[in-house]
């Protein structure tokens, strides 16, 4: 099992859809936490602020362990944000943790 980075880019004007799908999205991440597989996860604010307000977000980054690249892609493609039309693109790549 190795780490994979999932970099997703939001489509335009998706803040309302993002907020509606967020509970289901976070629940999937909590499962990774419970399984000891999540290294980091979070959204990328559209402006330089912890709380971007109505500016919203431009995407998300998730770094987690999966059995394979195919398994990571399958997991990423089942994200509630995809079903809700939030993510416009999703890239999944192997990630090698060096530090800390």
Phi, psi and omega in degrees: 000134177225171179278150174225141175262137177243115179245114182245139179250130178285149170283175179288147175054050183248007185303315181297317178293322179299312182295324179292323182270352186303315181303317179292321178298312181293325179299320177296321178293322178298325177298317177298320177299310181301329180272000179071027186252348185267125176270314181198153176200144176174165180273161175255107180298148180286342178230166183283075183200143174300321179243097185283358180056223183290348175294331175073211187230157180251356179164192182215156174232132176228132174235117185212163178272138175220164180291332183197168176299318179298319179295321178295318179295319179298316178298313182298320182288347178265009183295138177303333178292331175290313180300328181275356180079024179278306182283131176266323177221152177221125176244132178237128182219150173300147181226127177252111180286127178247312181229156350284000000 
